[in-house]
């Protein structure tokens, strides 16, 4: 809320998540909508988690749906973070990401993948 006031920014939230945000939400979206700056919100398969696709940069910003691993790639979150699904089913639910020409994976936890992001995704989502 403070940043929105300070910079006159609008706050976007996924439909159903606005009430969870302690700030004035000015716009809501559903996965698949085109967002400001050309971003596309994709269902992150965890509660109200949204993965953002930046097509111009060929960058995926997965929030907590994918984490950096210690080998320069990505991995799914620990099983304790998954609700009502198994790791195998969670991986399957994210396989649509493999249709994107991903070069970068900009994770919230761990090191980003700055090249060959698609190959890192393939490894992370394999059975």
GROMACS .gro file of C-alpha atoms in nm:
model
  127
    1UNK     CA    1   0.000   0.000   0.000
    2UNK     CA    2   0.284   0.239   0.087
    3UNK     CA    3   0.456   0.184  -0.249
    4UNK     CA    4   0.130   0.236  -0.436
    5UNK     CA    5   0.078   0.566  -0.255
    6UNK     CA    6   0.440   0.677  -0.291
    7UNK     CA    7   0.463   0.608  -0.664
    8UNK     CA    8   0.100   0.642  -0.767
    9UNK     CA    9   0.109   0.280  -0.882
   10UNK     CA   10  -0.193   0.062  -0.947
   11UNK     CA   11  -0.207  -0.277  -0.780
   12UNK     CA   12  -0.315  -0.579  -0.979
   13UNK     CA   13  -0.431  -0.900  -0.811
   14UNK     CA   14  -0.558  -1.232  -0.931
   15UNK     CA   15  -0.935  -1.273  -0.896
   16UNK     CA   16  -1.001  -1.431  -0.559
   17UNK     CA   17  -0.677  -1.305  -0.407
   18UNK     CA   18  -0.758  -0.934  -0.376
   19UNK     CA   19  -0.896  -0.973  -0.023
   20UNK     CA   20  -0.567  -1.135   0.082
   21UNK     CA   21  -0.369  -0.823  -0.009
   22UNK     CA   22  -0.327  -0.547   0.247
   23UNK     CA   23  -0.339  -0.273  -0.014
   24UNK     CA   24  -0.596  -0.109  -0.240
   25UNK     CA   25  -0.631  -0.339  -0.541
   26UNK     CA   26  -0.724  -0.135  -0.847
   27UNK     CA   27  -0.741  -0.415  -1.106
   28UNK     CA   28  -0.805  -0.787  -1.103
   29UNK     CA   29  -0.713  -1.053  -1.358
   30UNK     CA   30  -0.755  -1.422  -1.429
   31UNK     CA   31  -0.478  -1.651  -1.558
   32UNK     CA   32  -0.436  -1.602  -1.931
   33UNK     CA   33  -0.512  -1.231  -1.925
   34UNK     CA   34  -0.268  -0.992  -2.088
   35UNK     CA   35  -0.135  -0.760  -1.820
   36UNK     CA   36   0.045  -0.424  -1.835
   37UNK     CA   37   0.384  -0.436  -2.003
   38UNK     CA   38   0.282  -0.736  -2.212
   39UNK     CA   39   0.300  -0.981  -1.919
   40UNK     CA   40   0.074  -1.285  -1.917
   41UNK     CA   41  -0.046  -1.444  -1.594
   42UNK     CA   42  -0.041  -1.825  -1.586
   43UNK     CA   43  -0.197  -2.042  -1.317
   44UNK     CA   44   0.082  -2.149  -1.081
   45UNK     CA   45  -0.120  -2.447  -0.955
   46UNK     CA   46  -0.074  -2.350  -0.588
   47UNK     CA   47  -0.365  -2.166  -0.423
   48UNK     CA   48  -0.355  -1.819  -0.584
   49UNK     CA   49   0.002  -1.851  -0.713
   50UNK     CA   50   0.054  -1.687  -1.051
   51UNK     CA   51   0.344  -1.749  -1.285
   52UNK     CA   52   0.427  -1.453  -1.507
   53UNK     CA   53   0.540  -1.492  -1.867
   54UNK     CA   54   0.728  -1.200  -2.022
   55UNK     CA   55   0.721  -1.291  -2.393
   56UNK     CA   56   0.947  -1.010  -2.515
   57UNK     CA   57   1.220  -1.114  -2.272
   58UNK     CA   58   1.143  -1.487  -2.302
   59UNK     CA   59   1.140  -1.487  -1.922
   60UNK     CA   60   0.932  -1.691  -1.679
   61UNK     CA   61   0.877  -1.557  -1.326
   62UNK     CA   62   0.735  -1.855  -1.135
   63UNK     CA   63   0.694  -1.716  -0.783
   64UNK     CA   64   0.689  -2.016  -0.549
   65UNK     CA   65   0.577  -2.265  -0.814
   66UNK     CA   66   0.939  -2.331  -0.912
   67UNK     CA   67   1.253  -2.279  -0.706
   68UNK     CA   68   1.618  -2.251  -0.799
   69UNK     CA   69   1.819  -2.568  -0.742
   70UNK     CA   70   2.184  -2.600  -0.649
   71UNK     CA   71   2.286  -2.709  -0.999
   72UNK     CA   72   2.188  -2.394  -1.190
   73UNK     CA   73   1.840  -2.519  -1.276
   74UNK     CA   74   1.496  -2.522  -1.118
   75UNK     CA   75   1.291  -2.766  -0.914
   76UNK     CA   76   0.938  -2.790  -0.785
   77UNK     CA   77   0.875  -2.683  -0.425
   78UNK     CA   78   0.902  -2.934  -0.140
   79UNK     CA   79   0.607  -3.167  -0.094
   80UNK     CA   80   0.511  -2.983   0.227
   81UNK     CA   81   0.432  -2.676   0.012
   82UNK     CA   82   0.194  -2.871  -0.211
   83UNK     CA   83  -0.168  -2.900  -0.107
   84UNK     CA   84  -0.400  -3.170  -0.229
   85UNK     CA   85  -0.156  -3.296  -0.493
   86UNK     CA   86   0.149  -3.513  -0.532
   87UNK     CA   87   0.484  -3.394  -0.668
   88UNK     CA   88   0.425  -3.601  -0.982
   89UNK     CA   89   0.080  -3.449  -1.043
   90UNK     CA   90   0.212  -3.101  -0.967
   91UNK     CA   91   0.483  -3.145  -1.232
   92UNK     CA   92   0.223  -3.262  -1.481
   93UNK     CA   93   0.005  -2.959  -1.406
   94UNK     CA   94   0.292  -2.728  -1.506
   95UNK     CA   95   0.392  -2.905  -1.828
   96UNK     CA   96   0.208  -2.646  -2.037
   97UNK     CA   97   0.501  -2.417  -1.956
   98UNK     CA   98   0.707  -2.632  -2.192
   99UNK     CA   99   0.510  -2.482  -2.483
  100UNK     CA  100   0.677  -2.147  -2.414
  101UNK     CA  101   1.016  -2.051  -2.564
  102UNK     CA  102   1.168  -1.990  -2.219
  103UNK     CA  103   1.524  -1.862  -2.203
  104UNK     CA  104   1.524  -1.712  -1.851
  105UNK     CA  105   1.365  -1.844  -1.531
  106UNK     CA  106   1.365  -1.570  -1.268
  107UNK     CA  107   1.294  -1.752  -0.942
  108UNK     CA  108   1.205  -1.596  -0.607
  109UNK     CA  109   1.414  -1.849  -0.414
  110UNK     CA  110   1.758  -1.954  -0.537
  111UNK     CA  111   1.964  -1.848  -0.834
  112UNK     CA  112   1.799  -1.745  -1.159
  113UNK     CA  113   1.845  -1.947  -1.476
  114UNK     CA  114   1.996  -1.700  -1.723
  115UNK     CA  115   2.034  -1.931  -2.023
  116UNK     CA  116   1.874  -2.251  -2.149
  117UNK     CA  117   1.568  -2.198  -1.932
  118UNK     CA  118   1.361  -2.437  -2.141
  119UNK     CA  119   1.605  -2.722  -2.076
  120UNK     CA  120   1.597  -2.642  -1.702
  121UNK     CA  121   1.216  -2.660  -1.711
  122UNK     CA  122   1.224  -2.993  -1.894
  123UNK     CA  123   1.450  -3.140  -1.626
  124UNK     CA  124   1.239  -3.004  -1.342
  125UNK     CA  125   0.908  -3.126  -1.485
  126UNK     CA  126   1.020  -3.472  -1.596
  127UNK     CA  127   0.868  -3.772  -1.414
   0.00000   0.00000   0.00000
